[in-house]
PDB file of C-alpha atoms in Angstrom:
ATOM      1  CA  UNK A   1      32.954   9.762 -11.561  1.00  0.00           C
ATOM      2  CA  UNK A   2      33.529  10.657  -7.930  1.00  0.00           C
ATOM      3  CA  UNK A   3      30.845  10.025  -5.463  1.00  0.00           C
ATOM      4  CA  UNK A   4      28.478  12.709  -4.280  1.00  0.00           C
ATOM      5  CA  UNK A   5      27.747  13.908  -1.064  1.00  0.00           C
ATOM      6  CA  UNK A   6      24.567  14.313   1.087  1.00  0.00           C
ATOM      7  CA  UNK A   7      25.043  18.352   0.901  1.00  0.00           C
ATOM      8  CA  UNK A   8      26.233  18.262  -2.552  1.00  0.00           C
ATOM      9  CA  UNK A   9      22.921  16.339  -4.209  1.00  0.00           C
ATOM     10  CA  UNK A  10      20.995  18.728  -2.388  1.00  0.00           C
ATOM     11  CA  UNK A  11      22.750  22.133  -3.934  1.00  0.00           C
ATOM     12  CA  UNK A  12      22.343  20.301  -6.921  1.00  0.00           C
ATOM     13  CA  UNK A  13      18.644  20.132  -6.795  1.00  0.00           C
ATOM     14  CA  UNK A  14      18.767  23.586  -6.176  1.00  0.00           C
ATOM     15  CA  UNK A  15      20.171  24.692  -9.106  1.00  0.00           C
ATOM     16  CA  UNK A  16      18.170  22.697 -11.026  1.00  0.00           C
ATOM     17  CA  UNK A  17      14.725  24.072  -9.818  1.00  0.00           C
ATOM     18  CA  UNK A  18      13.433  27.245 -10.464  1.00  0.00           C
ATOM     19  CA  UNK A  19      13.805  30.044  -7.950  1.00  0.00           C
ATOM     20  CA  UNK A  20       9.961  29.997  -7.323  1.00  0.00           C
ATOM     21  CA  UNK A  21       9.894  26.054  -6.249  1.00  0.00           C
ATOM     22  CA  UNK A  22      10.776  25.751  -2.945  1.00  0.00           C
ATOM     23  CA  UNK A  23      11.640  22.295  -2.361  1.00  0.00           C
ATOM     24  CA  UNK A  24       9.422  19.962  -0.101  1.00  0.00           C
ATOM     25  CA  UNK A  25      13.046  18.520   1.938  1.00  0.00           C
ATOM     26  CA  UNK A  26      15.752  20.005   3.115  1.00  0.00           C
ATOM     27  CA  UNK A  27      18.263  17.169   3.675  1.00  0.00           C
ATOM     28  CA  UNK A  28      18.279  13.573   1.835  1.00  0.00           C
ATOM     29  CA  UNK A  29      17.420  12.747   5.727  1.00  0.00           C
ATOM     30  CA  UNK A  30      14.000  14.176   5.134  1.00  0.00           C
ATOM     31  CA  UNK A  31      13.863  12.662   1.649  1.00  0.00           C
ATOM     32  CA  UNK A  32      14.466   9.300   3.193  1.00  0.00           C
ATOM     33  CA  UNK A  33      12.383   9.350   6.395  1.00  0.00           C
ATOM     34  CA  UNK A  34       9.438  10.119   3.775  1.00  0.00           C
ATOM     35  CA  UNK A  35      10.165   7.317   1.600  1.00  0.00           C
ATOM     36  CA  UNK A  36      10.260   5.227   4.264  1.00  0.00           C
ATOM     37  CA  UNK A  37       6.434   6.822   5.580  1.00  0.00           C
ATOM     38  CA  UNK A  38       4.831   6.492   2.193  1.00  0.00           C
ATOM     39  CA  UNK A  39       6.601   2.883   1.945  1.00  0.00           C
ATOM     40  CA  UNK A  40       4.585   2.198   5.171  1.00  0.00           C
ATOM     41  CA  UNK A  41       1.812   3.511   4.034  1.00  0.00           C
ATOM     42  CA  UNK A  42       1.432   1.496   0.703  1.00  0.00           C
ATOM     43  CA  UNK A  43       2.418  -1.593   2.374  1.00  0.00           C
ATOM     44  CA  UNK A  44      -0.533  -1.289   4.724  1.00  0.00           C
ATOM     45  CA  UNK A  45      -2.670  -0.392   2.153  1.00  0.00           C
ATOM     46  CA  UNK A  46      -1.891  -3.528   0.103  1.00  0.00           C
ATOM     47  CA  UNK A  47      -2.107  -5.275   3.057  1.00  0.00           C
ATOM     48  CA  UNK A  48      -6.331  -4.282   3.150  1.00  0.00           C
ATOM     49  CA  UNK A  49      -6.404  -4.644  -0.315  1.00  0.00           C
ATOM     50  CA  UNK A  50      -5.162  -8.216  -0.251  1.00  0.00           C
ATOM     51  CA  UNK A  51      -7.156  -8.631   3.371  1.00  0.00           C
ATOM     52  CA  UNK A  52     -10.275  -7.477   1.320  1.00  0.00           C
ATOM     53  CA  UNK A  53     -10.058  -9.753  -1.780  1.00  0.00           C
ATOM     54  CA  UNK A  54      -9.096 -13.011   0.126  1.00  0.00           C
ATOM     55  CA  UNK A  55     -12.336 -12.383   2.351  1.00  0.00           C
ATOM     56  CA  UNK A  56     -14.296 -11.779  -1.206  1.00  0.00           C
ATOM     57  CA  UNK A  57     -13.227 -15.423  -2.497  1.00  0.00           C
ATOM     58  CA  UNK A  58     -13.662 -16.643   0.623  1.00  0.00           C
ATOM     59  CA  UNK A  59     -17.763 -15.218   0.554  1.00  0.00           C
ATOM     60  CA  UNK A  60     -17.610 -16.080  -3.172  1.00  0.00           C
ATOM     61  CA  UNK A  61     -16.759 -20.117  -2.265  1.00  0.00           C
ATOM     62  CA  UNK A  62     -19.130 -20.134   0.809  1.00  0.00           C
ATOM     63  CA  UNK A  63     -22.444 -20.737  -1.281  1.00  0.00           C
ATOM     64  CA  UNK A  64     -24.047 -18.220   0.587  1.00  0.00           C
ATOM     65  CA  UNK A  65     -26.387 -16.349  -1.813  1.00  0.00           C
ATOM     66  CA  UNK A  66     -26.506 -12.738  -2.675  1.00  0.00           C
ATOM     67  CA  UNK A  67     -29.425 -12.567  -1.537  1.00  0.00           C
ATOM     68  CA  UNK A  68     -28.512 -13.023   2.381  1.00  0.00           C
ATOM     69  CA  UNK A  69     -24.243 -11.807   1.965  1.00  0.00           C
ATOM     70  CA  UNK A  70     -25.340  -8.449   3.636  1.00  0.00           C
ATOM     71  CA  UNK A  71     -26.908 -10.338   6.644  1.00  0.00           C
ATOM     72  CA  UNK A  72     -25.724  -9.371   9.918  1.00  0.00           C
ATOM     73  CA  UNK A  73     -27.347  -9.468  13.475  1.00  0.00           C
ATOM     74  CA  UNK A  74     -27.845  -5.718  13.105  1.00  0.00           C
ATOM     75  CA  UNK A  75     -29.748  -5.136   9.945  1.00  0.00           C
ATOM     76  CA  UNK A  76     -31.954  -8.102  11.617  1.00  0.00           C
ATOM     77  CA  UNK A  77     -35.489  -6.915  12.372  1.00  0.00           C
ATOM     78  CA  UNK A  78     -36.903  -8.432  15.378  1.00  0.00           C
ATOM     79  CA  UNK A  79     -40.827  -8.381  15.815  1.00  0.00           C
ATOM     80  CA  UNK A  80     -41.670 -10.312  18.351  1.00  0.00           C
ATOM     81  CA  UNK A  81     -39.959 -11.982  21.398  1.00  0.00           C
ATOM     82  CA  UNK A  82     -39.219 -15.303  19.860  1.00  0.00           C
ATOM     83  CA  UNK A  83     -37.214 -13.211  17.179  1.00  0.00           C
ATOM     84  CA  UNK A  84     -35.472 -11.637  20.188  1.00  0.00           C
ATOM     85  CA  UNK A  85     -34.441 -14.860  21.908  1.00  0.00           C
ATOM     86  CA  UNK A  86     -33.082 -16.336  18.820  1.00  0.00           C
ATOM     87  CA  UNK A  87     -31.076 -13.328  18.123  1.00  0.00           C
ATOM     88  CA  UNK A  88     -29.608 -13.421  21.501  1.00  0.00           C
ATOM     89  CA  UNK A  89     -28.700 -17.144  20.457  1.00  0.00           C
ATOM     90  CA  UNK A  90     -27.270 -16.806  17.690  1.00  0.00           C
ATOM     91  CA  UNK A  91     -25.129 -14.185  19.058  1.00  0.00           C
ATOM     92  CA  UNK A  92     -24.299 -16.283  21.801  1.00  0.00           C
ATOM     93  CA  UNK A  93     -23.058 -19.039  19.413  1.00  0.00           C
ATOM     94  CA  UNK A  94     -21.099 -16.999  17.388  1.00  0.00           C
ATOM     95  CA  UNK A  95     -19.326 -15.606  20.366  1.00  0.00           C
ATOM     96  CA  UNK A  96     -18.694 -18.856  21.655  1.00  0.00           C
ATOM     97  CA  UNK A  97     -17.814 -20.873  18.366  1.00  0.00           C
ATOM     98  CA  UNK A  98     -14.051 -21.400  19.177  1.00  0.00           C
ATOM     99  CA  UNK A  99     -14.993 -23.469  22.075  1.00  0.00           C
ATOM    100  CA  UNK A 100     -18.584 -24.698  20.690  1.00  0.00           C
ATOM    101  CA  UNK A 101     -18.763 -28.246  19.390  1.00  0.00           C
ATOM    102  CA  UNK A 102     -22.747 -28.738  18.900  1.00  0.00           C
ATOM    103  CA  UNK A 103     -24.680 -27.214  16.246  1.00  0.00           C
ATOM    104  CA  UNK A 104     -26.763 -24.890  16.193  1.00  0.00           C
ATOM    105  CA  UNK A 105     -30.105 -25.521  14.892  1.00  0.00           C
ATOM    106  CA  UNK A 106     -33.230 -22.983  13.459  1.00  0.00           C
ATOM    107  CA  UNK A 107     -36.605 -23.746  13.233  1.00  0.00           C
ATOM    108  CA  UNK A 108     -40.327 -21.662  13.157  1.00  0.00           C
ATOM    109  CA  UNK A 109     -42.772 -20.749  10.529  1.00  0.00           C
ATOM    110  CA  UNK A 110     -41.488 -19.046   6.938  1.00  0.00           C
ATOM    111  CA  UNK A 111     -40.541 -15.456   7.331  1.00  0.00           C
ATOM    112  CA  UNK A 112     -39.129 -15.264  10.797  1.00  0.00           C
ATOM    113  CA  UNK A 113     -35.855 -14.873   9.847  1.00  0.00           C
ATOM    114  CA  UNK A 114     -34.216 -18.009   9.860  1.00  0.00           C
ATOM    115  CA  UNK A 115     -32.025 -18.006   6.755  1.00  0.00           C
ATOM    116  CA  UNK A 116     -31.054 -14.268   8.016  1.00  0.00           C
ATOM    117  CA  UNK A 117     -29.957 -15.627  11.054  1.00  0.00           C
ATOM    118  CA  UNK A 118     -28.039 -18.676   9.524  1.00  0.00           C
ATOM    119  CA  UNK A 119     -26.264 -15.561   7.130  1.00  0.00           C
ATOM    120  CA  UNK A 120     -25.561 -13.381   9.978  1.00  0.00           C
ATOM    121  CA  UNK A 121     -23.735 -16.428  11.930  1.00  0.00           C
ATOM    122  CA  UNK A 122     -21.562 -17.471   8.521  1.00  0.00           C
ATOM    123  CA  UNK A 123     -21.070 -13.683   7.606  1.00  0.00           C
ATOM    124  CA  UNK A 124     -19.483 -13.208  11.153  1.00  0.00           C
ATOM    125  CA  UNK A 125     -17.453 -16.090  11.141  1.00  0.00           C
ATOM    126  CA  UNK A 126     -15.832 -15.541   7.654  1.00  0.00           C
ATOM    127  CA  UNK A 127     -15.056 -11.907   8.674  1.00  0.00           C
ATOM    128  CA  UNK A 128     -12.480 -13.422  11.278  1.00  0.00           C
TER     129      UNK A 128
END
């Protein structure tokens, strides 16, 4: 069998396909340059995938409850200054945490938010 050309695997196509198809490349240039796009594009796409279930094991191992996994510093609802101050703080920590070696530490009455907060700082961090 002799080898084919570029040109000649096109014509070839041609023939094959009805007259109403048009075909979606004109060259085995275009043919590759698209293979290589849509290889691109999967790899990325397995790339989130992957990105996505590694950070679901890693919230899955971090004993964090269900209850609090959707904590973040913006679905926290600050009612009074105090709440404010500790939000600001907790930001601040969580900003900081590469070059942070104390702890940080909550404390109030029930209901003020507390665990939130604590779920908001961990939820940031593991998104990293």
């Amino acid at each position: 069998m002799s080898p084919v050309k570029n040109g000649d695997i096109m014509k070839r196509l041609r023939k094959m396909m009805p007259k109403t198809v048009e075909p979606a490349f004109n060259s085995p240039e275009e043919l590759l340059q698209w293979q290589r796009e849509q290889g691109q594009l999967r790899s990325e796409a397995l790339e989130r995938e992957n990105r996505a279930m590694k950070m679901q094991r890693t919230f899955n191992r971090s004993g964090i409850r269900p209850l609090h996994q959707n904590c973040s510093f913006d679905n926290y609802l600050v009612e009074c200054e105090g709440q404010m101050k500790a939000l600001m703080l907790a930001r601040q920590y969580v900003e900081e945490f590469e070059g942070n070696i104390a702890s940080f530490i909550f404390s109030g009455k029930p209901g003020t938010g507390k665990n939130h907060l604590a779920a908001a700082i961990c939820n940031d961090l593991l998104l990293r």
